[in-house]
Short mmCIF file of C-alpha atoms in Angstrom, two decimals:
data_model
loop_
_atom_site.label_atom_id
_atom_site.label_comp_id
_atom_site.label_asym_id
_atom_site.label_seq_id
_atom_site.Cartn_x
_atom_site.Cartn_y
_atom_site.Cartn_z
CA MET N 122 105.93 59.38 182.65
CA ALA N 123 106.86 59.01 179.05
CA ILE N 124 107.63 60.94 175.94
CA GLY N 125 104.69 59.99 173.80
CA SER N 126 103.97 56.90 175.83
CA GLY N 127 103.24 55.93 179.40
CA ALA N 128 101.97 57.94 182.34
CA ARG N 129 99.33 60.50 181.54
CA GLY N 130 97.78 60.83 185.02
CA VAL N 131 95.90 63.88 186.21
CA GLY N 132 96.22 63.60 189.93
CA ASP N 133 95.41 59.94 190.03
CA PRO N 134 97.54 56.99 191.05
CA GLY N 135 99.38 57.09 187.80
CA ARG N 136 97.75 58.21 184.60
CA GLY N 137 94.05 58.77 185.21
CA VAL N 138 91.99 61.87 185.68
CA TRP N 139 90.83 62.00 189.29
CA PHE N 140 90.13 65.10 191.20
CA GLU N 141 86.66 65.89 192.43
CA TYR N 142 87.29 65.21 196.11
CA ARG N 143 90.00 66.25 198.54
CA LEU N 144 91.16 64.04 201.40
CA PRO N 145 93.20 65.09 204.45
CA ALA N 146 96.88 65.81 203.98
CA PRO N 147 99.30 63.06 205.03
CA PRO N 148 102.00 63.81 207.61
CA ARG N 149 105.53 64.56 206.56
CA CYS N 150 108.07 62.07 207.77
CA CYS N 151 111.48 62.76 206.39
CA SER N 152 113.71 65.80 206.06
CA VAL N 153 114.54 66.71 202.47
CA ARG N 154 117.97 68.07 203.30
CA GLY N 155 120.60 66.23 201.28
CA MET N 156 117.93 63.88 199.95
CA THR N 157 119.96 61.94 197.39
CA ASP N 158 120.26 58.53 199.04
CA PRO N 159 117.93 55.99 197.36
CA VAL N 160 117.02 54.35 200.69
CA ARG N 161 115.94 57.65 202.24
CA LEU N 162 114.12 58.68 199.08
CA LEU N 163 112.21 55.41 198.98
CA ALA N 164 111.30 55.76 202.67
CA ALA N 165 109.94 59.24 202.00
CA TYR N 166 107.97 57.92 199.02
CA ASP N 167 106.40 55.10 201.03
CA GLN N 168 105.56 57.25 204.03
CA GLN N 169 104.40 60.42 202.31
CA LEU N 170 102.89 59.32 199.02
CA ARG N 171 101.38 55.90 199.75
CA THR N 172 98.60 57.46 201.80
CA ASP N 173 95.45 59.42 200.99
CA ALA N 174 97.81 61.61 198.96
CA GLU N 175 97.79 58.85 196.33
CA THR N 176 94.04 59.07 195.71
CA PRO N 177 93.05 62.75 196.06
CA GLY N 178 90.17 62.50 193.59
CA ALA N 179 88.49 59.37 194.90
CA VAL N 180 84.74 59.39 195.34
CA SER N 181 85.23 56.95 198.21
CA VAL N 182 88.00 54.95 199.87
CA THR N 183 87.29 51.74 201.80
CA ARG N 184 89.88 50.20 204.09
CA HIS N 185 90.12 46.41 203.97
CA GLY N 186 92.97 45.16 206.11
CA PRO N 187 96.10 46.82 204.68
CA LEU N 188 94.35 47.63 201.40
CA ARG N 189 92.87 50.95 200.37
CA LEU N 190 90.04 50.32 197.90
CA ALA N 191 89.38 53.58 196.07
CA THR N 192 86.48 54.28 193.74
CA PHE N 193 86.65 56.99 191.12
CA ALA N 194 84.09 58.62 188.89
CA GLY N 195 83.61 56.84 185.60
CA GLY N 196 83.46 53.36 187.11
CA ARG N 197 87.09 52.85 188.03
CA GLY N 198 88.37 50.98 191.05
CA PHE N 199 91.93 51.39 192.29
CA ILE N 200 93.70 49.24 194.88
CA THR N 201 96.77 50.43 196.73
CA TYR N 202 98.43 50.22 200.15
CA ARG N 203 101.55 51.31 202.00
CA ASP N 204 102.53 47.67 202.60
CA LEU N 205 100.81 44.32 203.09
CA GLY N 206 101.74 43.99 206.74
CA GLY N 207 103.94 40.94 206.27
CA ALA N 208 101.10 38.89 204.79
CA GLY N 209 101.94 35.45 203.44
CA ILE N 210 100.81 33.73 200.25
CA ASP N 211 97.47 32.50 201.59
CA THR N 212 96.52 35.85 203.10
CA ILE N 213 97.46 37.69 199.92
CA ARG N 214 95.41 35.30 197.83
CA ARG N 215 92.42 35.95 200.11
CA LEU N 216 92.90 39.73 200.00
CA VAL N 217 92.94 39.75 196.20
CA ALA N 218 89.74 37.71 196.00
CA GLU N 219 87.99 39.85 198.62
CA ALA N 220 89.00 43.10 196.93
CA LEU N 221 87.55 41.82 193.66
CA VAL N 222 84.29 40.88 195.40
CA HIS N 223 84.13 44.40 196.87
CA TYR N 224 84.14 45.98 193.43
CA GLN N 225 81.95 43.39 191.76
CA ALA N 226 79.24 44.32 194.24
CA ASP N 227 79.14 47.81 192.68
CA PRO N 228 77.39 47.69 189.27
CA ASP N 229 78.96 51.00 188.29
CA ILE N 230 82.52 49.64 188.43
CA ASN N 231 83.72 48.50 185.01
CA ARG N 232 87.50 48.34 185.46
CA ILE N 233 89.92 47.89 188.34
CA GLU N 234 93.62 48.56 188.78
CA TRP N 235 95.86 47.01 191.40
CA LYS N 236 99.07 49.05 191.68
CA THR N 237 102.07 46.93 192.68
CA ARG N 238 105.56 48.08 193.65
CA GLY N 239 108.68 46.05 193.06
CA HIS N 240 110.16 46.65 196.52
CA ASP N 241 107.14 45.39 198.47
CA HIS N 242 107.22 42.10 200.35
CA ALA N 243 104.27 40.46 198.61
CA PRO N 244 104.84 36.71 198.14
CA GLY N 245 102.57 35.21 195.51
CA LEU N 246 100.87 38.49 194.61
CA PRO N 247 101.39 38.35 190.81
CA GLU N 248 100.11 34.78 190.73
CA ALA N 249 97.08 35.64 192.88
CA LEU N 250 96.25 38.59 190.64
CA ARG N 251 96.46 36.49 187.49
CA GLU N 252 94.33 33.75 189.08
CA ASN N 253 91.63 36.36 189.64
CA GLY N 254 91.65 37.70 186.09
CA PHE N 255 94.05 40.63 186.40
CA VAL N 256 96.46 41.32 183.53
CA ALA N 257 99.83 43.02 184.04
CA GLY N 258 100.41 46.32 182.32
CA GLU N 259 103.66 48.03 181.44
CA SER N 260 106.15 48.31 184.29
CA GLU N 261 107.55 51.76 185.01
CA SER N 262 110.45 53.05 187.05
CA ILE N 263 109.73 55.05 190.21
CA MET N 264 112.06 58.03 189.84
CA LEU N 265 112.70 60.35 192.80
CA GLY N 266 115.09 63.18 193.52
CA GLU N 267 115.66 66.82 194.32
CA ALA N 268 113.89 69.33 192.12
CA ARG N 269 116.98 71.54 191.95
CA ARG N 270 118.82 68.85 189.98
CA LEU N 271 116.30 69.19 187.16
CA VAL N 272 116.54 72.98 186.96
CA VAL N 273 118.96 73.44 184.08
CA ASP N 274 119.09 75.65 181.02
CA VAL N 275 118.13 73.62 177.95
CA PRO N 276 118.60 75.07 174.46
CA LEU N 277 115.36 74.80 172.50
CA PRO N 278 115.00 74.34 168.75
CA GLU N 279 114.68 77.58 166.85
CA GLY N 280 111.16 78.94 167.04
CA VAL N 281 110.09 76.77 170.01
CA THR N 282 108.95 78.46 173.22
CA LEU N 283 107.62 77.25 176.57
CA ARG N 284 104.76 78.70 178.56
CA ARG N 285 102.33 77.83 181.31
CA VAL N 286 98.73 77.65 180.09
CA GLY N 287 95.36 78.01 181.75
CA GLU N 288 92.93 79.42 179.22
CA GLU N 289 90.27 76.99 178.01
CA ALA N 290 91.35 77.04 174.37
CA ASP N 291 94.95 76.29 175.31
CA VAL N 292 93.97 73.49 177.70
CA ARG N 293 91.80 71.83 175.07
CA ALA N 294 94.54 72.12 172.45
CA MET N 295 97.08 70.64 174.87
CA SER N 296 94.79 67.75 175.80
CA ALA N 297 94.02 66.99 172.15
CA MET N 298 97.75 66.92 171.33
CA GLN N 299 98.39 64.48 174.18
CA ASP N 300 95.53 62.26 173.00
CA GLU N 301 97.11 62.13 169.56
CA VAL N 302 100.60 61.40 170.87
CA PHE N 303 99.36 58.65 173.18
CA GLY N 304 97.30 57.10 170.41
CA ASP N 305 93.96 57.74 172.11
CA PRO N 306 90.80 59.12 170.50
CA VAL N 307 90.59 62.87 170.99
CA SER N 308 88.12 63.44 173.82
CA ASP N 309 86.85 66.39 175.83
CA ASP N 310 86.82 64.38 179.07
CA THR N 311 90.38 65.07 180.18
CA ALA N 312 90.25 68.71 179.09
CA ASP N 313 87.03 69.20 181.06
CA ALA N 314 88.63 67.61 184.13
CA LEU N 315 91.75 69.76 183.81
CA LEU N 316 89.63 72.90 183.56
CA ARG N 317 87.80 71.94 186.75
CA ARG N 318 91.14 71.47 188.46
CA LEU N 319 92.36 74.85 187.32
CA ALA N 320 89.17 76.50 188.55
CA ARG N 321 89.77 74.94 191.96
CA ASP N 322 93.30 76.40 192.01
CA ASP N 323 94.84 73.43 193.84
CA GLY N 324 98.39 74.02 192.63
CA MET N 325 98.37 72.01 189.42
CA GLU N 326 100.22 73.66 186.54
CA LEU N 327 100.04 72.89 182.81
CA TRP N 328 103.04 73.59 180.59
CA VAL N 329 103.38 73.44 176.81
CA ALA N 330 106.07 73.80 174.19
CA GLU N 331 104.96 75.56 171.02
CA ALA N 332 106.41 75.89 167.56
CA GLY N 333 104.64 78.94 166.26
CA GLU N 334 101.03 78.40 167.27
CA ARG N 335 101.23 74.60 167.30
CA ILE N 336 101.69 72.70 170.57
CA VAL N 337 104.50 70.18 170.12
CA GLY N 338 105.06 69.11 173.72
CA ALA N 339 103.29 69.27 177.07
CA GLY N 340 103.44 68.18 180.69
CA ARG N 341 101.80 68.72 184.04
CA LEU N 342 103.09 69.59 187.52
CA GLU N 343 101.19 68.11 190.49
CA PRO N 344 102.27 69.37 193.92
CA VAL N 345 101.22 66.80 196.53
CA ARG N 346 99.60 68.71 199.36
CA GLY N 347 101.09 68.15 202.79
CA THR N 348 104.22 66.40 201.49
CA ASP N 349 107.70 67.30 200.27
CA PHE N 350 106.83 66.07 196.75
CA ALA N 351 105.49 67.27 193.44
CA GLY N 352 104.78 64.89 190.58
CA ILE N 353 105.63 65.48 186.95
CA TRP N 354 103.10 63.75 184.72
CA GLY N 355 101.61 63.62 181.27
CA GLY N 356 104.86 64.22 179.36
CA ALA N 357 104.16 64.06 175.64
CA THR N 358 106.19 65.25 172.65
CA ARG N 359 105.17 64.97 169.01
CA ALA N 360 107.26 62.33 167.25
CA GLU N 361 108.91 64.73 164.81
CA TRP N 362 110.13 66.92 167.69
CA ARG N 363 111.61 64.24 169.94
CA GLY N 364 115.30 64.13 170.77
CA ARG N 365 115.67 67.91 170.53
CA GLY N 366 115.54 68.91 174.19
CA ILE N 367 111.85 69.74 174.48
CA TYR N 368 111.05 67.11 177.12
CA ARG N 369 114.07 68.15 179.22
CA ALA N 370 113.13 71.81 178.92
CA LEU N 371 109.54 71.15 180.01
CA THR N 372 110.84 69.08 182.91
CA ALA N 373 113.19 71.89 183.97
CA ALA N 374 110.37 74.44 183.79
CA ARG N 375 108.12 72.32 185.99
CA ALA N 376 110.89 71.62 188.49
CA ARG N 377 111.62 75.34 188.73
CA ALA N 378 107.92 76.01 189.32
CA ALA N 379 107.87 73.34 192.04
CA MET N 380 110.78 74.99 193.81
CA GLU N 381 109.03 78.36 193.65
CA LYS N 382 106.14 76.72 195.52
CA GLY N 383 108.54 75.52 198.20
CA THR N 384 108.59 71.91 197.03
CA ARG N 385 111.96 70.19 197.03
CA LEU N 386 111.37 66.63 195.82
CA ILE N 387 110.12 65.35 192.47
CA HIS N 388 108.56 61.99 191.70
CA SER N 389 107.60 60.37 188.44
CA ASP N 390 106.54 56.94 187.22
CA SER N 391 108.69 56.74 184.12
CA THR N 392 108.79 54.50 181.08
CA GLU N 393 112.02 53.69 179.30
CA TYR N 394 111.51 56.78 177.13
CA SER N 395 111.82 59.28 179.96
CA ARG N 396 113.77 57.34 182.61
CA PRO N 397 117.23 57.92 181.06
CA ILE N 398 116.56 61.65 180.72
CA LEU N 399 115.51 61.98 184.35
CA ALA N 400 118.41 59.82 185.49
CA ARG N 401 120.91 62.03 183.68
CA SER N 402 119.37 64.98 185.49
CA GLY N 403 119.95 63.39 188.87
CA LEU N 404 116.72 61.55 189.68
CA VAL N 405 117.18 58.08 191.16
CA ARG N 406 115.38 54.89 190.21
CA VAL N 407 114.29 53.57 193.61
CA SER N 408 111.86 50.84 192.54
CA THR N 409 109.37 49.82 189.89
CA THR N 410 105.59 49.92 189.68
CA THR N 411 103.43 47.59 187.62
CA PRO N 412 99.67 48.07 187.22
CA TYR N 413 97.45 44.99 187.02
CA HIS N 414 94.15 45.62 185.23
CA HIS N 415 90.83 43.82 185.51
CA GLY N 416 88.18 44.68 182.96
CA PRO N 417 88.30 46.40 179.56
CA PRO N 418 91.66 47.53 178.18
CA VAL N 419 92.76 50.85 179.65
CA PRO N 420 93.55 53.73 177.26
CA HIS N 421 97.07 55.13 177.48
CA ARG N 422 95.82 58.26 179.19
CA GLN N 423 94.24 56.25 182.00
CA PRO N 424 96.23 54.73 184.82
CA ALA N 425 98.97 53.17 184.54
CA PRO N 426 98.06 57.37 189.61
CA PRO N 427 98.83 60.24 190.36
CA SER N 428 99.67 58.61 191.44
CA THR N 429 99.95 61.22 193.07
CA GLY N 430 100.81 63.25 190.60
#
């Protein structure tokens, strides 16, 4: 997730706003004790988060071989998987074509995302995606680590305060600020979706930084039910307030809240804006993720999940 750019997801596989449907919790697989080794962190990520936990708001999920073909409200298709089962070039080319046919059969689908990970064994996948009309989006770093490493005291600029929000007026103001920072038209859609999430009380938390009565930074905490993880998403700071500790302070507040919920691991898909900050705080870059899009250009607030977080 980025400071003014990048991941803006609301419980989707990256940046989107998905959350009308709840799927079963995935099993835990790895102990979190002493979880600092990149190999163990990546194993936990693959086994805990690359499951139904990655698409909690899907209207439907269809299994096609190793693929999970999710459909979301608003005409969005999303393709993910834990791995490709050792598939070779020819099989991968066929899977890409068949997944596209699956969505093209649904007249309501107007855009599709295929979420790739840099550590997967997927020979010929980028070429097969391009051959079928997919266009690569911005690559992000998969950052993982212990929440406690992010819980630090960060001095804030004079007059800036942090708080968790939940009232409708605050949620709409926060969403509008994020739209502006990400360069998207101000829309009620995300605010409406966030308010539905809050009414459902599924663990999501919204945090803002304010200078007086003006929101200057914001971010979201997404605990992933049934796993050791919580995601930190939607990080946005107004340009004139960047570089002054606000993003780090919001991150620390969300990590502290995650620990209070009993969550010990944090994950984030991070652009080059936020990656160095999270790395300095102890999160580890275990891989990369690159979205491939088919259809109209995707606004910044839409995937690029959601994830899970």
